[in-house]
Amino acid sequence: MKILFLTHSFNSLTQRLLIELTRCGHEISIEFDINDATTEQAVTLYQPELMIAPFLKRAIPETVWRRQPCFVVHPGIVGDRGPSALDWAIMQGRAQWGVTVLQANGEMDAGDIWAAETFPMQWVKKSSLYRHQVVETAVRAVLTAVARFQSGKFKPQPLDYAQPEVRGRLQAPIRQTDRAIDWARDDTVTVLKKIHAADGFPGVLDTFDKETYYLFDACAEDTLRGDQPGAIIAKRNGAICRATLDGAIWIGHLKRKINGEPGLKLGASQILKHHLDEVPEVPFDPFSSDCGETYRDIWFEQKNDVGYLHFAFYNGAMDSHQCERLREVYQAATRRNIRVIVLMGGPDFWSNGIHLNQIEQAASPADESWRNINAMNDLAQAIITTDQQLTMAALQGNAGAGGVFLSLAADQVYARASVILNPHYKSMGNLYGSEYWTYRLPRRVGQTKARALTQNRLPIGAAEARDIGLVDNCFALDPVKFKQKIEQLAQALAHHPNYPALLQKKVDQRRRDEQTKPLAAYRSEELRQMQLNFYGFDPSYHVARYHFVHKIPHAWTPLYLARHRRIRTSS
Ligand code: COA
């Protein structure tokens, strides 16, 4: 079928649905929801058999939904209506939640139901819930709805609140007053629940020292305590720890509210640095074995002869300092008595490359970009040149841009079955990219595919990545099962009867590669292009980064997504 996606942005759910429906043999074109006239034009140009709205912030125009079926993916159970579905589900402590695919009509979220699926709720941030449970459930619901539509036999169910199984209700948009933390009354669980329910966007508005901030990225703290609820009692690697009535929590990220508008989302201690002189830095030892609940972005676990290096950076963005810290821990891990190192990334993202927010706020974004890409390259180089261990990248979550290429520094790359990779830099203002991609990528997929991947700018599913050799294998939808399988593979590799020969083969291969073309040559060629991106006359990268970090709404849909506009241009 010809399916048109109408979406606010090309977010993770939209990317995943594109991959899944393409796998089923459908042809997909994408239009960003810019205004009604543009949507009408897209429908006229493409003449889709079905339209799907995976992620919308506005209603579909009547001229469109009257003309043809439009499916709306709503992140709520049957009967739930309104724009704050997940926020309320977390705030209300629901045990089960769901995704409903309904047909757009004149009433928001009240159309006939084509498919509905549920999932058990998890005690996690809204952004995590969306990236895992919601995306997984939405894929099931959309595939069912599309199959039903295609069969021509299915009659969608009108929404009927008289039916006992319809448990959702119309819910008002959540306001900051609903989210507000009362530090003198709210216990730790309540504070965490409020911040989790607003994570990603918009954050919980809170006041500290007469200034207002949006709070994000919270987690519990087991041991630190303070007398005054709300007081900042510790800082660590960009995060701050605040006392609560009955304990303490960490807050990783903040946005300052400036002149009524939210600023950039950055590390909390960076935003509050002028208030934190007296606050102790409480370091975390990444090699400590039992730390209880606390804030940590880098940690190492050892099981038998295998070391697992976790780096759970918020949004997968890695700033210069984080790259440097990670490299130091990595190098310390290589000095341990282990045979295999597994690079685990974080549960939500493996890595999304250099930290664009951090770069944007720097006094010289060009200098900070340069420092950040060099720090990424130093890390990639340390992994590529490891000669005492075999290495694995285990992609539990998605990876984008330099994050994908960093994973290729490892000897073996495995991805969870639902992971999406964006192995390209080009959409960030024609960024050339580094991380030794010109060395690692063609070796895996060949020159032709390497060119296609980096130029087409499209996401690729884990199975497709395996089929072309970008990753070695993919398995398990479930994160727990993925980790179990990774442990089995890593243990098996560490105890492989030919382990010494495998390690020697890798060392010999690296030596031959170095003789053919030194790593330093790849690096300097890539960085020469990056220097032009950062310091040259063409400001595209700086403009694209500004648009990305400030979330400037799209003015048009790029042609690599809008197939319907491509057809027209080429005819
Ligand atoms: N630096 C800073 N923030 C980043 C980031 C980066 N490299 N990559 C992603 N983020 C942030 C987004 O701004 C967003 O922030 P929010 O919490 O305020 O919403 C959040 O991560 C999630 O990103 P989003 O785009 O909504 O996730 P997605 O899963 O839908 O899309 C990508 C993933 C990788 C396609 C997309 O985030 C992207 O293009 N990132 C930029 C990659 C890049 O160009 N890196 C620099 C070159 S190495």
Coordinates of C-alpha atoms and ligand atoms in Angstrom, one line a residue:
M1 CA 0.0 0.0 0.0
K2 CA 1.0 3.6 -0.4
I3 CA 1.1 5.1 3.0
L4 CA 1.7 8.8 3.9
F5 CA 3.0 9.6 7.4
L6 CA 1.9 13.0 8.7
T7 CA 4.2 13.8 11.7
H8 CA 5.4 16.6 13.8
S9 CA 9.0 15.4 13.4
F10 CA 10.9 12.3 12.3
N11 CA 11.1 11.0 15.8
S12 CA 12.0 7.5 17.0
L13 CA 8.5 6.1 16.7
T14 CA 8.1 7.5 13.1
Q15 CA 11.5 6.0 12.2
R16 CA 10.6 2.6 13.6
L17 CA 7.2 2.6 11.8
L18 CA 8.9 3.5 8.6
I19 CA 11.3 0.5 9.0
E20 CA 8.6 -2.0 10.1
L21 CA 6.0 -1.0 7.4
T22 CA 8.7 -1.0 4.7
R23 CA 9.7 -4.5 5.8
C24 CA 6.0 -5.5 5.3
G25 CA 6.3 -4.3 1.7
H26 CA 4.4 -1.0 2.0
E27 CA 5.7 2.2 0.3
I28 CA 6.0 5.1 2.7
S29 CA 6.3 8.8 2.1
I30 CA 6.6 11.4 4.9
E31 CA 5.3 14.9 5.3
F32 CA 6.0 17.1 8.3
D33 CA 2.9 18.7 9.9
I34 CA 3.7 22.3 8.9
N35 CA 0.2 23.7 8.1
D36 CA -3.1 22.5 6.6
A37 CA -2.4 23.7 3.1
T38 CA 0.9 21.8 3.0
T39 CA -0.7 18.6 4.3
E40 CA -3.5 18.9 1.7
Q41 CA -0.9 19.4 -1.0
A42 CA 1.0 16.3 0.1
V43 CA -2.1 14.2 -0.1
T44 CA -2.9 15.5 -3.6
L45 CA 0.7 14.8 -4.7
Y46 CA 1.0 11.3 -3.3
Q47 CA -2.6 10.0 -3.4
P48 CA -2.0 7.6 -0.5
E49 CA -4.3 4.7 0.2
L50 CA -3.9 5.4 3.9
M51 CA -2.5 8.2 6.1
I52 CA -0.9 7.5 9.5
A53 CA -0.1 10.1 12.1
P54 CA 2.6 8.6 14.4
F55 CA 3.4 11.8 16.3
L56 CA 1.2 14.9 15.9
K57 CA 0.7 18.0 18.0
R58 CA -2.2 19.4 16.0
A59 CA -5.5 18.1 14.6
I60 CA -5.5 16.7 11.0
P61 CA -7.4 19.1 8.7
E62 CA -11.0 18.2 8.0
T63 CA -10.4 18.5 4.3
V64 CA -8.0 15.6 4.6
W65 CA -9.7 13.2 7.1
R66 CA -13.0 13.5 5.2
R67 CA -11.3 12.6 1.9
Q68 CA -9.5 9.5 3.1
P69 CA -8.8 7.3 6.1
C70 CA -6.2 8.7 8.5
F71 CA -4.9 6.6 11.5
V72 CA -3.8 8.5 14.6
V73 CA -1.4 6.7 17.0
H74 CA -2.5 7.7 20.5
P75 CA -0.2 6.7 23.4
G76 CA -3.1 5.8 25.7
I77 CA -5.6 3.0 26.4
V78 CA -8.9 2.8 24.7
G79 CA -11.1 5.8 25.7
D80 CA -8.1 7.9 26.9
R81 CA -8.1 11.3 25.2
G82 CA -6.0 14.4 25.4
P83 CA -2.5 15.6 24.8
S84 CA -0.9 14.5 28.1
A85 CA -1.6 10.7 28.0
L86 CA 1.7 9.5 29.3
D87 CA 2.2 12.3 31.7
W88 CA -1.1 11.4 33.5
A89 CA -0.4 7.7 33.3
I90 CA 2.8 8.2 35.3
M91 CA 1.3 10.7 37.6
Q92 CA -1.7 8.5 38.4
G93 CA 0.6 5.5 39.0
R94 CA -1.3 3.3 36.4
A95 CA -0.2 -0.4 36.5
Q96 CA -1.0 -0.9 32.8
W97 CA -1.2 1.5 29.9
G98 CA -1.5 1.2 26.1
V99 CA -1.5 2.5 22.6
T100 CA -4.6 2.9 20.5
V101 CA -4.8 3.4 16.7
L102 CA -7.9 5.3 15.9
Q103 CA -9.4 6.9 12.8
A104 CA -9.2 10.7 12.7
N105 CA -12.6 12.5 12.8
G106 CA -13.9 15.8 14.0
E107 CA -13.2 15.1 17.6
M108 CA -9.7 14.7 18.9
D109 CA -8.8 11.1 19.8
A110 CA -12.5 10.0 19.7
G111 CA -12.5 8.3 16.3
D112 CA -13.3 4.6 15.5
I113 CA -10.7 2.2 16.9
W114 CA -8.7 0.0 14.5
A115 CA -6.4 -1.6 17.0
A116 CA -5.4 -1.3 20.7
E117 CA -2.6 -2.9 22.6
T118 CA -1.5 -2.6 26.2
F119 CA 1.8 -2.9 28.2
P120 CA 2.7 -3.1 31.9
M121 CA 3.8 0.3 33.2
Q122 CA 7.4 0.7 34.4
W123 CA 8.8 3.0 37.0
V124 CA 10.9 5.0 34.5
K125 CA 11.2 8.5 32.9
K126 CA 8.5 9.4 30.4
S127 CA 11.2 9.7 27.7
S128 CA 12.3 6.1 28.4
L129 CA 8.7 4.8 28.5
Y130 CA 8.1 6.3 25.1
R131 CA 11.3 5.0 23.5
H132 CA 10.7 1.4 24.8
Q133 CA 7.2 0.4 25.8
V134 CA 5.3 2.9 23.8
V135 CA 7.3 2.4 20.6
E136 CA 7.1 -1.4 20.9
T137 CA 3.4 -1.4 21.6
A138 CA 2.7 1.2 18.9
V139 CA 4.5 -1.0 16.3
R140 CA 2.2 -4.0 17.2
A141 CA -0.9 -1.8 17.1
V142 CA -0.1 -0.1 13.8
L143 CA 0.8 -3.4 12.1
T144 CA -2.5 -4.9 13.2
A145 CA -4.5 -1.8 12.2
V146 CA -2.8 -1.7 8.7
A147 CA -3.4 -5.4 8.2
R148 CA -7.1 -5.0 9.2
F149 CA -7.5 -2.0 6.9
Q150 CA -5.9 -3.9 4.0
S151 CA -8.1 -6.9 4.5
G152 CA -11.1 -4.7 3.7
K153 CA -13.2 -6.8 6.0
F154 CA -12.6 -5.3 9.4
K155 CA -15.2 -2.9 10.9
P156 CA -13.5 -0.5 13.3
Q157 CA -15.2 -0.1 16.7
P158 CA -16.8 3.3 17.6
L159 CA -15.6 4.6 21.0
D160 CA -18.4 3.7 23.5
Y161 CA -17.9 4.7 27.1
A162 CA -20.8 2.5 28.1
Q163 CA -18.6 -0.6 27.4
P164 CA -16.9 -1.8 30.7
E165 CA -13.6 -2.5 28.9
V166 CA -13.3 1.1 27.9
R167 CA -11.3 2.3 30.9
G168 CA -9.8 5.5 29.5
R169 CA -11.3 9.0 29.9
L170 CA -10.9 12.4 28.4
Q171 CA -8.1 14.1 30.3
A172 CA -7.3 17.8 30.4
P173 CA -3.8 18.9 29.3
I174 CA -1.5 18.7 32.3
R175 CA -0.3 22.1 33.6
Q176 CA 2.8 23.1 35.5
T177 CA 0.6 23.6 38.6
D178 CA -0.3 19.9 38.4
R179 CA 3.4 19.0 38.2
A180 CA 4.7 21.5 40.9
I181 CA 6.9 20.0 43.6
D182 CA 6.1 20.9 47.2
W183 CA 9.5 20.1 48.7
A184 CA 8.1 20.5 52.2
R185 CA 5.4 17.9 51.7
D186 CA 6.3 15.6 48.8
D187 CA 8.2 12.5 49.6
T188 CA 11.0 11.1 47.4
V189 CA 8.6 8.8 45.4
T190 CA 6.3 11.8 44.7
V191 CA 9.1 14.1 43.6
L192 CA 10.6 11.4 41.3
K193 CA 7.1 10.6 39.9
K194 CA 6.6 14.3 39.0
I195 CA 9.9 14.7 37.3
H196 CA 9.7 11.4 35.5
A197 CA 6.2 12.4 34.2
A198 CA 7.7 15.5 32.6
D199 CA 11.0 14.0 31.4
G200 CA 12.1 14.8 27.9
F201 CA 9.5 17.6 27.5
P202 CA 8.5 19.9 29.2
G203 CA 10.3 19.3 32.5
V204 CA 8.9 20.3 35.9
L205 CA 9.1 24.1 36.6
D206 CA 10.8 24.7 39.9
T207 CA 12.4 27.6 41.8
F208 CA 15.9 27.7 43.2
D209 CA 17.3 30.9 44.8
K210 CA 14.5 33.0 43.2
E211 CA 15.3 31.7 39.6
T212 CA 13.1 29.3 37.7
Y213 CA 14.3 26.1 36.0
Y214 CA 12.7 23.1 34.3
L215 CA 13.9 19.9 36.0
F216 CA 14.8 16.7 34.0
D217 CA 16.6 13.4 34.3
A218 CA 16.0 12.4 38.0
C219 CA 17.0 9.3 39.9
A220 CA 16.9 8.2 43.6
E221 CA 19.9 8.4 46.0
D222 CA 20.3 5.8 48.7
T223 CA 22.7 7.3 51.2
L224 CA 23.2 11.0 51.0
R225 CA 20.8 13.0 53.2
G226 CA 20.2 16.7 54.0
D227 CA 18.2 18.6 56.7
Q228 CA 16.4 21.0 54.4
P229 CA 14.1 19.5 51.7
G230 CA 14.9 21.0 48.4
A231 CA 18.5 22.0 49.4
I232 CA 21.3 21.0 47.1
I233 CA 23.6 18.7 49.1
A234 CA 26.0 17.3 46.5
K235 CA 27.1 17.5 42.9
R236 CA 28.6 14.9 40.6
N237 CA 29.6 14.9 37.0
G238 CA 27.1 17.6 36.0
A239 CA 24.2 16.4 38.3
I240 CA 23.0 17.8 41.5
C241 CA 21.6 16.0 44.6
R242 CA 18.7 17.6 46.4
A243 CA 17.4 16.6 49.8
T244 CA 13.8 15.5 50.1
L245 CA 11.5 15.1 53.1
D246 CA 12.5 11.4 53.5
G247 CA 15.7 11.0 51.5
A248 CA 17.4 12.6 48.4
I249 CA 17.2 12.6 44.6
W250 CA 19.6 13.5 41.8
I251 CA 18.7 15.8 39.0
G252 CA 20.8 15.4 35.9
H253 CA 19.6 18.2 33.7
L254 CA 18.0 21.6 33.8
K255 CA 16.7 24.3 31.5
R256 CA 16.8 27.8 32.8
K257 CA 13.6 29.8 32.2
I258 CA 14.8 33.1 30.7
N259 CA 12.4 35.9 29.9
G260 CA 9.6 33.4 30.1
E261 CA 11.2 31.1 27.6
P262 CA 13.0 27.8 28.2
G263 CA 16.8 28.0 27.5
L264 CA 19.0 25.0 26.5
K265 CA 18.8 21.7 28.3
L266 CA 22.3 21.3 30.0
G267 CA 23.9 19.6 33.0
A268 CA 22.3 20.8 36.2
S269 CA 25.5 21.7 38.0
Q270 CA 26.7 23.6 34.9
I271 CA 23.5 25.7 34.9
L272 CA 23.7 26.4 38.6
K273 CA 27.5 26.7 38.9
H274 CA 27.4 30.1 40.6
H275 CA 25.3 28.6 43.4
L276 CA 27.4 25.5 44.0
D277 CA 30.7 26.8 45.5
E278 CA 29.9 25.4 48.9
V279 CA 28.3 22.2 47.6
P280 CA 30.7 19.2 47.9
E281 CA 31.5 17.2 44.8
V282 CA 30.8 13.6 45.8
P283 CA 32.7 11.4 43.3
F284 CA 31.5 8.0 42.1
D285 CA 34.0 5.2 41.5
P286 CA 33.0 3.6 38.2
F287 CA 34.7 0.4 39.4
S288 CA 32.8 0.1 42.7
S289 CA 30.8 -3.1 42.8
D290 CA 27.9 -2.2 45.1
C291 CA 26.7 1.3 45.0
G292 CA 23.0 1.1 45.6
E293 CA 20.8 3.7 43.9
T294 CA 22.7 6.8 43.0
Y295 CA 23.6 8.9 40.0
R296 CA 26.2 7.4 37.7
D297 CA 26.8 7.9 34.0
I298 CA 29.9 5.6 33.6
W299 CA 30.3 2.3 35.4
F300 CA 32.1 -1.0 35.0
E301 CA 31.0 -4.5 36.0
Q302 CA 33.2 -7.6 35.8
K303 CA 31.8 -11.1 35.5
N304 CA 34.5 -13.8 35.2
D305 CA 36.8 -12.7 32.4
V306 CA 34.5 -10.2 30.8
G307 CA 34.2 -6.5 31.6
Y308 CA 31.0 -4.6 30.8
L309 CA 31.5 -0.8 30.4
H310 CA 28.3 1.1 30.7
F311 CA 27.9 4.8 29.6
A312 CA 24.4 6.0 30.0
F313 CA 24.7 9.6 28.9
Y314 CA 21.4 11.6 28.8
N315 CA 20.0 11.5 25.3
G316 CA 23.2 9.7 24.1
A317 CA 25.0 13.0 23.7
M318 CA 28.7 12.8 24.7
D319 CA 30.5 16.1 25.5
S320 CA 34.3 16.5 25.5
H321 CA 34.6 15.9 29.2
Q322 CA 32.4 12.8 29.1
C323 CA 34.4 11.4 26.2
E324 CA 37.6 12.0 28.2
R325 CA 36.3 10.4 31.3
L326 CA 35.0 7.4 29.4
R327 CA 38.3 6.9 27.7
E328 CA 40.1 7.0 31.0
V329 CA 37.8 4.4 32.5
Y330 CA 38.1 2.3 29.3
Q331 CA 41.9 2.4 29.4
A332 CA 41.8 1.4 33.1
A333 CA 39.5 -1.5 32.2
T334 CA 42.1 -2.7 29.5
R335 CA 44.7 -2.9 32.3
R336 CA 42.5 -5.4 34.3
N337 CA 42.8 -9.1 34.0
I338 CA 40.0 -9.6 31.5
R339 CA 39.7 -11.1 28.0
V340 CA 36.7 -9.3 26.6
I341 CA 35.4 -5.8 27.0
V342 CA 31.7 -5.1 26.2
L343 CA 30.8 -1.5 25.5
M344 CA 27.2 -1.3 26.8
G345 CA 26.2 2.3 26.2
G346 CA 23.0 3.1 28.0
P347 CA 19.6 1.5 28.1
D348 CA 17.9 4.3 26.0
F349 CA 20.7 5.2 23.6
W350 CA 24.1 3.7 22.8
S351 CA 25.4 7.0 21.6
N352 CA 24.3 10.0 19.5
G353 CA 27.7 11.4 19.0
I354 CA 29.1 14.8 20.0
H355 CA 27.0 16.9 22.4
L356 CA 25.3 19.6 20.3
N357 CA 23.7 21.5 23.2
Q358 CA 27.0 21.7 25.0
I359 CA 28.6 23.0 21.8
E360 CA 25.8 25.5 21.2
Q361 CA 26.3 27.2 24.6
A362 CA 30.1 27.4 24.3
A363 CA 31.8 30.8 23.9
S364 CA 33.2 29.4 20.6
P365 CA 30.9 26.6 19.2
A366 CA 33.6 26.0 16.5
D367 CA 36.3 25.4 19.1
E368 CA 34.1 23.3 21.3
S369 CA 33.0 21.2 18.2
W370 CA 36.7 20.7 17.5
R371 CA 37.5 19.7 21.1
N372 CA 34.5 17.3 21.2
I373 CA 35.3 15.5 18.0
N374 CA 38.9 15.1 19.0
A375 CA 37.8 13.6 22.3
M376 CA 35.5 11.2 20.5
N377 CA 38.3 10.3 18.2
D378 CA 40.7 9.7 21.1
L379 CA 38.1 7.3 22.6
A380 CA 37.5 5.5 19.2
Q381 CA 41.3 5.2 18.8
A382 CA 41.7 3.7 22.2
I383 CA 39.1 1.1 21.3
I384 CA 40.5 0.3 17.9
T385 CA 44.1 -0.1 19.1
T386 CA 43.2 -2.3 22.1
D387 CA 45.6 -5.3 21.9
Q388 CA 45.1 -7.1 25.1
Q389 CA 41.3 -7.8 24.8
L390 CA 38.7 -8.5 22.2
T391 CA 36.0 -5.9 22.2
M392 CA 32.2 -5.9 21.6
A393 CA 29.7 -3.1 21.2
A394 CA 26.3 -4.1 22.6
L395 CA 23.7 -1.7 21.3
Q396 CA 20.8 -1.9 23.8
G397 CA 19.4 1.4 22.5
N398 CA 19.5 3.4 19.3
A399 CA 22.6 5.1 18.0
G400 CA 22.9 8.1 15.7
A401 CA 25.7 9.9 13.7
G402 CA 29.1 9.6 15.4
G403 CA 27.6 7.2 17.9
V404 CA 27.1 4.6 15.3
F405 CA 30.6 5.0 14.0
L406 CA 32.0 4.8 17.5
S407 CA 30.4 1.4 17.9
L408 CA 32.3 0.2 14.8
A409 CA 35.5 0.8 16.6
A410 CA 34.8 -2.5 18.5
D411 CA 35.8 -5.8 17.0
Q412 CA 32.2 -7.1 17.1
V413 CA 28.9 -5.2 17.1
Y414 CA 25.6 -6.5 18.3
A415 CA 22.2 -4.7 18.4
R416 CA 18.9 -5.4 20.1
A417 CA 16.4 -6.4 17.5
S418 CA 14.3 -3.2 17.7
V419 CA 17.3 -0.8 17.6
I420 CA 17.4 1.9 15.0
L421 CA 20.7 3.2 13.6
N422 CA 21.3 6.5 11.8
P423 CA 24.7 5.9 10.3
H424 CA 25.1 9.4 8.7
Y425 CA 26.1 12.9 9.7
K426 CA 24.8 14.8 6.6
S427 CA 21.5 16.0 8.0
M428 CA 23.5 18.0 10.6
G429 CA 24.4 20.7 8.0
N430 CA 26.5 18.5 5.7
L431 CA 28.8 17.5 8.6
Y432 CA 31.5 15.2 7.2
G433 CA 32.0 13.3 10.4
S434 CA 35.0 11.6 11.9
E435 CA 35.4 8.8 14.5
Y436 CA 37.5 6.9 11.9
W437 CA 34.3 6.1 9.9
T438 CA 36.3 6.2 6.6
Y439 CA 38.4 3.3 8.0
R440 CA 35.7 1.2 9.7
L441 CA 32.6 1.6 7.6
P442 CA 33.7 0.5 4.1
R443 CA 35.4 -2.6 5.7
R444 CA 32.1 -3.7 7.0
V445 CA 29.7 -2.8 4.2
G446 CA 31.9 -2.0 1.1
Q447 CA 32.4 1.4 -0.5
T448 CA 29.1 1.5 -2.4
K449 CA 26.9 0.8 0.6
A450 CA 29.0 3.1 2.7
R451 CA 28.3 5.9 0.3
A452 CA 24.6 5.1 0.2
L453 CA 24.3 4.9 4.0
T454 CA 26.1 8.2 4.6
Q455 CA 24.4 10.1 1.7
N456 CA 20.8 8.8 1.9
R457 CA 20.4 10.0 5.5
L458 CA 17.8 7.4 6.4
P459 CA 17.5 5.3 9.5
I460 CA 18.2 1.6 9.3
G461 CA 16.7 -1.2 11.4
A462 CA 18.9 -3.7 13.3
A463 CA 17.9 -6.6 10.9
E464 CA 18.7 -4.6 7.8
A465 CA 22.0 -3.4 9.5
R466 CA 22.9 -7.1 10.0
D467 CA 22.0 -8.0 6.5
I468 CA 24.5 -5.6 5.0
G469 CA 27.2 -6.3 7.6
L470 CA 27.0 -3.0 9.5
V471 CA 26.4 -5.0 12.7
D472 CA 27.4 -8.7 13.2
N473 CA 24.0 -9.8 14.5
C474 CA 20.8 -8.6 16.2
F475 CA 18.5 -10.5 18.6
A476 CA 15.9 -10.1 21.4
L477 CA 13.3 -7.3 21.5
D478 CA 13.4 -7.4 25.3
P479 CA 16.3 -5.5 26.9
V480 CA 16.8 -8.2 29.7
K481 CA 17.0 -11.0 27.1
F482 CA 19.3 -8.9 25.0
K483 CA 21.7 -8.5 27.9
Q484 CA 21.5 -12.2 28.8
K485 CA 22.4 -13.1 25.2
I486 CA 25.3 -10.6 25.2
E487 CA 26.7 -12.1 28.4
Q488 CA 26.5 -15.6 26.8
L489 CA 28.3 -14.4 23.7
A490 CA 31.0 -12.5 25.7
Q491 CA 31.6 -15.4 28.0
A492 CA 31.8 -17.8 25.1
L493 CA 34.3 -15.5 23.3
A494 CA 36.4 -15.2 26.5
H495 CA 36.6 -19.0 26.8
H496 CA 36.9 -19.7 23.1
P497 CA 39.4 -22.5 22.6
N498 CA 41.1 -20.4 20.1
Y499 CA 41.0 -17.1 22.1
P500 CA 44.8 -16.5 21.9
A501 CA 44.7 -17.0 18.1
L502 CA 41.7 -14.7 17.7
L503 CA 43.4 -12.0 19.7
Q504 CA 46.6 -12.5 17.7
K505 CA 44.7 -12.3 14.4
K506 CA 43.2 -9.0 15.4
V507 CA 46.6 -7.6 16.4
D508 CA 48.1 -8.8 13.2
Q509 CA 45.3 -7.3 11.1
R510 CA 45.6 -3.9 12.9
R511 CA 49.4 -4.0 12.2
R512 CA 48.8 -4.7 8.5
D513 CA 46.1 -2.0 8.3
E514 CA 48.5 0.5 9.9
Q515 CA 51.1 -0.3 7.3
T516 CA 48.7 0.1 4.5
K517 CA 47.3 3.4 5.8
P518 CA 48.0 4.7 9.4
L519 CA 45.1 5.6 11.7
A520 CA 46.5 9.1 11.9
A521 CA 46.0 9.5 8.1
Y522 CA 42.3 8.6 8.3
R523 CA 42.0 11.0 11.3
S524 CA 43.7 13.9 9.6
E525 CA 41.7 13.5 6.4
E526 CA 38.4 13.4 8.2
L527 CA 39.4 16.3 10.5
R528 CA 40.4 18.4 7.5
Q529 CA 36.8 18.2 6.3
M530 CA 35.5 18.8 9.8
Q531 CA 37.6 21.8 10.1
L532 CA 35.9 23.2 7.0
N533 CA 32.5 22.4 8.6
F534 CA 33.5 24.1 11.9
Y535 CA 35.6 27.1 10.7
G536 CA 34.9 27.4 6.9
F537 CA 32.8 29.8 4.9
D538 CA 29.8 27.6 4.7
P539 CA 27.8 28.0 8.0
S540 CA 25.4 25.1 7.3
Y541 CA 26.6 23.0 10.3
H542 CA 26.2 25.9 12.7
V543 CA 22.7 26.8 11.3
A544 CA 21.6 23.1 11.4
R545 CA 22.9 22.7 15.0
Y546 CA 21.1 25.9 16.1
H547 CA 17.8 24.6 14.6
F548 CA 18.3 21.2 16.2
V549 CA 19.0 22.3 19.7
H550 CA 16.4 25.0 19.7
K551 CA 13.9 22.7 18.2
I552 CA 12.9 25.2 15.5
P553 CA 9.8 23.8 13.7
H554 CA 10.4 22.5 10.2
A555 CA 9.6 24.9 7.4
W556 CA 9.5 22.0 4.8
T557 CA 10.0 18.3 4.6
P558 CA 13.4 17.2 3.2
L559 CA 13.1 15.4 -0.1
Y560 CA 14.9 12.3 1.2
L561 CA 11.8 11.8 3.4
A562 CA 9.0 13.3 1.1
R563 CA 9.0 10.7 -1.7
H564 CA 5.8 12.4 -3.1
R565 CA 7.7 15.7 -3.6
R566 CA 10.7 13.9 -5.1
I567 CA 8.5 12.3 -7.8
R568 CA 7.2 15.6 -8.7
T569 CA 10.6 17.3 -8.8
S570 CA 12.1 14.6 -11.0
S571 CA 9.1 14.4 -13.5
Ligands
COA1 N1 23.5 16.3 21.2 C1 22.6 16.9 22.0 N2 21.4 16.4 22.2 C2 21.0 15.4 21.4 C3 21.9 14.8 20.5 C4 23.2 15.3 20.4 N3 24.1 14.7 19.6 N4 21.2 13.8 19.9 C5 20.0 13.7 20.4 N5 19.8 14.7 21.3 C6 18.7 15.1 22.1 C7 17.5 15.8 21.3 O1 17.7 17.1 21.2 C8 16.3 15.4 22.2 O2 16.3 16.3 23.3 P1 15.1 16.5 24.2 O3 15.4 15.7 25.4 O4 15.2 17.9 24.6 O5 13.9 16.1 23.5 C9 16.7 14.0 22.7 O6 18.1 13.9 22.5 C10 16.0 12.9 21.9 O7 16.3 13.1 20.5 P2 15.3 12.9 19.4 O8 15.7 13.5 18.2 O9 13.9 13.2 19.9 O10 15.4 11.3 19.4 P3 15.1 10.3 18.3 O11 15.4 9.0 18.9 O12 13.7 10.6 17.8 O13 16.2 10.7 17.1 C11 18.5 11.0 16.3 C12 17.5 10.3 17.3 C13 19.9 10.4 16.5 C14 18.1 10.7 14.8 C15 18.4 12.5 16.5 O14 18.4 12.8 17.9 C16 19.6 13.2 15.9 O15 19.6 13.5 14.7 N6 20.6 13.6 16.7 C17 21.8 14.4 16.3 C18 22.9 13.4 15.9 C19 24.1 14.3 15.5 O16 24.0 14.9 14.4 N7 25.1 14.2 16.2 C20 26.2 15.1 16.0 C21 27.2 14.5 15.0 S1 28.2 13.3 15.6

